[in-house]
Coordinates of C-alpha atoms in Angstrom, one line a residue:
M1 CA 118.6 84.3 123.1
R2 CA 121.0 81.7 121.5
F3 CA 120.7 79.6 118.8
H4 CA 120.5 76.5 118.3
S5 CA 124.2 75.6 117.1
P6 CA 127.0 77.7 116.8
Q7 CA 126.9 80.4 113.8
K8 CA 129.9 82.2 112.3
L9 CA 130.8 85.5 112.2
K10 CA 130.0 85.1 107.7
T11 CA 127.1 83.4 107.9
I12 CA 125.5 86.6 109.7
A13 CA 127.1 88.7 107.5
D14 CA 125.7 87.2 104.4
L15 CA 123.0 87.2 106.8
I16 CA 122.1 91.0 107.2
G17 CA 124.1 91.8 103.7
S18 CA 126.7 93.9 106.1
E19 CA 130.5 93.9 105.9
F20 CA 132.7 92.3 109.4
V21 CA 135.8 93.0 111.0
G22 CA 136.9 89.5 112.5
P23 CA 138.0 86.0 111.6
E24 CA 135.4 84.6 108.8
D25 CA 135.3 81.9 111.5
F26 CA 134.5 83.6 114.7
E27 CA 131.6 81.5 116.6
V28 CA 128.7 83.5 117.4
L29 CA 126.3 82.3 120.3
G30 CA 123.3 84.3 119.9
T31 CA 122.0 88.0 120.2
N32 CA 120.9 90.2 122.9
E33 CA 120.2 93.3 124.7
I34 CA 123.1 95.9 126.4
H35 CA 121.4 95.2 129.6
M36 CA 121.7 91.5 129.2
V37 CA 125.2 90.6 127.6
K38 CA 127.0 87.5 127.4
P39 CA 130.4 86.4 125.9
G40 CA 129.0 84.7 122.5
D41 CA 126.4 87.2 121.8
I42 CA 125.4 90.3 119.3
V43 CA 124.8 93.7 120.8
F44 CA 123.1 96.5 118.5
V45 CA 124.3 99.5 118.3
N46 CA 123.9 102.6 116.0
H47 CA 125.0 105.9 118.3
P48 CA 127.6 107.0 118.7
K49 CA 127.4 107.9 122.5
Y50 CA 126.0 103.7 122.9
Y51 CA 129.6 102.9 121.4
D52 CA 131.8 102.4 124.2
K53 CA 129.1 101.1 126.6
A54 CA 128.5 98.2 123.3
L55 CA 131.9 98.1 122.6
N56 CA 133.3 97.3 126.1
S57 CA 130.3 95.5 126.8
A58 CA 130.1 91.2 128.2
A59 CA 128.9 90.8 123.7
T60 CA 132.1 89.7 121.5
I61 CA 129.7 90.9 118.4
I62 CA 128.9 94.3 118.0
L63 CA 126.2 95.1 114.7
I64 CA 127.6 98.9 115.0
D65 CA 126.1 101.6 112.3
K66 CA 129.7 103.0 112.1
K67 CA 133.7 100.7 111.4
V68 CA 135.7 101.5 114.1
E69 CA 138.5 100.4 115.8
C70 CA 137.1 96.9 117.4
P71 CA 138.7 95.3 120.8
E72 CA 141.3 92.9 120.9
G73 CA 138.9 89.7 121.1
K74 CA 135.6 91.0 119.5
A75 CA 134.2 91.3 116.0
L76 CA 132.4 93.5 113.7
L77 CA 128.8 93.1 111.6
V78 CA 129.9 97.2 110.2
S79 CA 125.4 98.0 108.5
E80 CA 123.6 101.1 107.7
D81 CA 120.5 99.8 109.8
P82 CA 121.9 98.3 113.3
F83 CA 118.3 98.7 114.2
R84 CA 117.0 96.3 111.5
D85 CA 119.2 94.2 110.8
F86 CA 119.2 93.2 114.2
N87 CA 116.1 92.5 113.7
K88 CA 116.7 90.3 111.2
I89 CA 119.0 88.4 113.4
N90 CA 116.2 87.1 115.7
T91 CA 113.2 86.1 113.5
H92 CA 115.4 84.4 111.6
F93 CA 117.2 81.8 114.4
T94 CA 113.2 82.7 116.0
R95 CA 110.4 82.2 114.1
I96 CA 107.5 84.9 115.1
Y97 CA 103.6 82.9 115.2
N98 CA 102.0 84.9 116.9
F99 CA 99.4 82.7 117.3
T100 CA 98.5 82.6 113.7
E101 CA 99.4 78.7 114.0
E102 CA 98.6 76.3 116.5
L103 CA 101.7 73.6 116.4
H104 CA 99.9 71.5 119.5
D105 CA 103.4 71.7 121.4
A106 CA 102.2 72.2 125.2
E107 CA 103.4 69.7 127.3
I108 CA 101.3 70.0 130.6
G109 CA 102.4 68.4 133.7
E110 CA 100.3 66.5 135.4
G111 CA 97.7 68.1 137.6
T112 CA 97.8 71.0 135.8
R113 CA 94.2 71.6 135.4
I114 CA 93.3 74.2 132.4
H115 CA 90.5 75.9 131.3
S116 CA 88.7 75.8 128.0
S117 CA 88.8 79.7 127.3
A118 CA 92.6 80.1 127.9
V119 CA 94.2 80.5 124.7
I120 CA 97.9 78.6 124.6
G121 CA 100.8 79.7 122.2
N122 CA 103.2 77.2 120.8
N123 CA 106.6 75.7 122.5
V124 CA 104.8 76.5 125.6
K125 CA 106.0 74.7 129.0
I126 CA 103.7 74.7 131.8
G127 CA 104.7 72.5 135.6
K128 CA 102.6 69.9 137.4
N129 CA 99.5 70.6 139.8
S130 CA 99.1 74.5 138.4
L131 CA 96.3 76.4 138.1
I132 CA 94.7 78.6 134.7
F133 CA 92.2 80.3 135.4
P134 CA 89.1 81.4 132.2
N135 CA 90.6 84.2 128.7
V136 CA 94.2 83.7 129.6
V137 CA 96.4 84.6 127.1
I138 CA 99.9 82.1 127.2
G139 CA 102.2 83.1 124.3
D140 CA 105.0 81.4 122.8
R141 CA 107.5 79.3 124.8
T142 CA 106.4 81.2 127.5
E143 CA 107.5 78.5 130.6
I144 CA 105.6 78.0 133.9
G145 CA 107.3 76.0 136.9
D146 CA 104.8 73.1 139.0
N147 CA 101.9 74.8 141.6
V148 CA 101.0 77.7 139.8
I149 CA 97.9 80.1 139.7
I150 CA 96.9 82.8 136.3
Q151 CA 93.5 84.2 136.9
S152 CA 91.3 85.9 134.6
G153 CA 92.7 88.3 132.3
T154 CA 95.9 87.5 132.8
V155 CA 98.7 87.9 129.0
L156 CA 101.8 86.6 129.4
G157 CA 104.1 86.8 126.9
G158 CA 103.3 89.8 124.7
D159 CA 105.4 91.9 122.9
A160 CA 107.6 94.0 124.1
F161 CA 107.2 97.9 124.0
Y162 CA 110.6 98.5 122.8
Y163 CA 110.7 101.2 119.7
R164 CA 112.3 103.9 117.9
K165 CA 111.1 107.0 115.8
L166 CA 111.6 106.0 112.0
N167 CA 110.3 108.8 109.1
G168 CA 108.1 110.0 111.4
N169 CA 106.5 106.3 112.7
F170 CA 107.7 104.2 115.2
D171 CA 109.8 101.1 114.6
R172 CA 109.1 97.7 116.4
L173 CA 112.8 96.2 118.6
I174 CA 110.2 92.4 117.8
S175 CA 110.5 90.1 120.6
V176 CA 112.0 86.5 120.4
G177 CA 113.1 86.1 124.5
N178 CA 110.2 84.9 126.9
V179 CA 108.2 85.1 130.3
I180 CA 109.1 82.1 132.6
I181 CA 107.4 81.9 136.1
E182 CA 108.8 80.1 138.9
N183 CA 107.3 77.0 140.4
N184 CA 104.7 78.4 143.8
V185 CA 104.5 81.5 141.4
E186 CA 100.3 83.3 142.0
I187 CA 99.3 85.7 139.4
G188 CA 96.5 87.8 139.9
N189 CA 93.3 89.3 137.7
N190 CA 94.4 91.0 134.7
C191 CA 98.7 91.2 134.5
T192 CA 100.4 92.0 131.1
I193 CA 104.7 90.0 131.1
D194 CA 106.1 90.7 127.9
R195 CA 107.9 88.8 127.2
G196 CA 111.7 89.3 126.8
V197 CA 113.4 91.7 123.6
T198 CA 116.5 88.2 123.0
D199 CA 115.8 87.1 127.0
S200 CA 114.1 85.7 130.2
T201 CA 111.6 87.4 132.0
V202 CA 111.0 85.9 135.0
I203 CA 108.8 85.6 138.0
G204 CA 111.1 84.2 141.0
E205 CA 109.8 81.5 143.0
G206 CA 107.2 82.3 145.2
S207 CA 106.3 85.1 144.2
V208 CA 102.8 86.6 144.9
L209 CA 101.0 89.5 142.4
D210 CA 97.9 90.9 143.5
N211 CA 95.1 92.6 140.0
Q212 CA 96.5 94.8 137.6
I213 CA 99.8 94.7 137.4
Q214 CA 102.3 95.6 134.3
I215 CA 105.8 94.0 134.3
G216 CA 108.4 94.8 131.2
H217 CA 110.3 93.3 129.0
D218 CA 113.5 91.2 130.5
T219 CA 112.8 92.3 133.9
V220 CA 113.5 89.6 136.8
I221 CA 111.7 89.3 139.8
G222 CA 113.6 87.4 142.5
K223 CA 111.9 84.8 144.4
K224 CA 109.0 85.5 147.2
C225 CA 107.9 88.6 146.4
L226 CA 105.0 90.6 147.0
I227 CA 103.7 93.2 144.8
A228 CA 100.1 94.4 145.2
S229 CA 97.9 96.0 142.5
Q230 CA 98.2 98.4 139.1
V231 CA 102.3 98.4 139.7
G232 CA 104.2 99.4 136.8
I233 CA 108.2 97.7 136.6
A234 CA 109.3 99.2 133.2
G235 CA 111.8 97.1 130.9
C236 CA 114.7 95.4 132.2
C237 CA 115.0 96.2 135.6
V238 CA 115.7 94.0 138.5
I239 CA 113.9 92.7 141.3
G240 CA 115.3 91.7 144.4
D241 CA 114.3 88.4 147.2
E242 CA 111.5 89.0 149.3
V243 CA 111.5 92.9 148.0
T244 CA 107.9 94.4 148.5
L245 CA 105.7 96.4 146.4
W246 CA 102.3 98.3 147.7
G247 CA 100.3 99.7 145.2
Q248 CA 100.7 101.9 142.7
V249 CA 104.6 102.0 143.0
G250 CA 106.2 102.6 140.0
I251 CA 110.0 101.7 138.9
A252 CA 111.6 103.3 135.6
S253 CA 113.6 101.0 132.9
G254 CA 116.5 99.9 134.3
N255 CA 116.4 99.6 137.7
K256 CA 118.2 97.1 140.2
I257 CA 116.5 97.4 143.9
E258 CA 117.7 95.1 146.5
G259 CA 116.4 92.1 148.1
G260 CA 114.0 93.5 151.5
S261 CA 113.0 96.4 150.8
V262 CA 109.7 97.6 150.8
L263 CA 108.3 100.7 148.5
L264 CA 105.0 102.0 150.3
G265 CA 102.1 103.2 147.8
K266 CA 102.5 105.6 145.1
T267 CA 106.7 105.6 145.5
G268 CA 108.8 106.4 142.5
V269 CA 111.7 104.4 141.5
N270 CA 114.0 105.9 138.9
R271 CA 117.2 104.8 140.8
D272 CA 119.4 101.7 142.1
L273 CA 118.2 101.5 145.5
K274 CA 119.6 99.3 148.7
K275 CA 117.6 98.0 151.2
G276 CA 115.4 99.5 153.0
T277 CA 111.4 101.4 153.0
Y278 CA 111.1 103.9 151.1
I279 CA 108.3 106.5 149.7
G280 CA 107.1 109.1 147.8
M281 CA 107.8 110.5 143.8
F282 CA 111.3 110.2 143.8
A283 CA 111.9 106.6 146.5
E284 CA 112.7 108.6 149.8
D285 CA 113.8 106.7 152.7
F286 CA 110.7 106.0 154.7
K287 CA 111.9 107.2 158.0
G288 CA 114.3 110.5 156.7
Y289 CA 110.7 111.4 154.9
L290 CA 109.1 110.7 158.7
K291 CA 111.7 113.5 160.5
K292 CA 110.9 116.2 157.9
E293 CA 107.4 115.9 157.8
V294 CA 107.4 116.8 161.6
K295 CA 110.3 119.9 160.7
L296 CA 107.6 120.8 158.5
R297 CA 104.9 120.9 161.1
N298 CA 106.7 122.1 163.5
L299 CA 107.6 125.1 161.8
K300 CA 105.9 128.7 162.8

């Protein structure tokens, strides 16, 4: 999430009541998750296991639960609860409506048709000649391109599935990102595409999604991908261009799949994949799998 205008380190520290390390006027441009950070971003970290990753990331402001040595050219915000204060920063700069108020500020392009039963949130943009079927829900800040088809029951921009355990309960990291659907995308019935926590969940130009697909927060789908029914993609994944995912493929969070790959039905992904064709619970190379099957069947 980028702020509407640059902020100063002391301003953010005062907002959350934290100590800071660095110049008072150190420039802060926004917030982001560790997977997505850029210079000027705040990233939060609340476990020693991840200190080095956060301190050495592209983020230049680290919201951390312990005072540590600050890398050169960076700043710290020292908080007793970085998770809580990350939420506080995000919701201060991005108002959360969750359909409780209607601003009637959607921008709708020429030739776009929207069924009267569709529900559209605030700050939504829809391009030209798109078609929105009955009972579609489009959350706040969603951006939809030209010539897009979204079929019945699909939800764009729901909350990210991102929690921590606190005092025996689950505490949500509030989602202030959005969903971007590029031009010429088709999305089937009853799909759910969560908005980014602090960035964008993106469906690339020309991609086609079947029915009942779940795509997690901050995931980026490339151009001209083909995704069959009941695929589940967790948050912060990157799917390259022209990837085919057949039915019931499951992809764990934070993984990358190189462009041109094909994942056959029920393939499970728990690591990054180079271009290829894969099958099986742990994404085995398809040719290797066939050779193994032949050897097994020839055993006496």
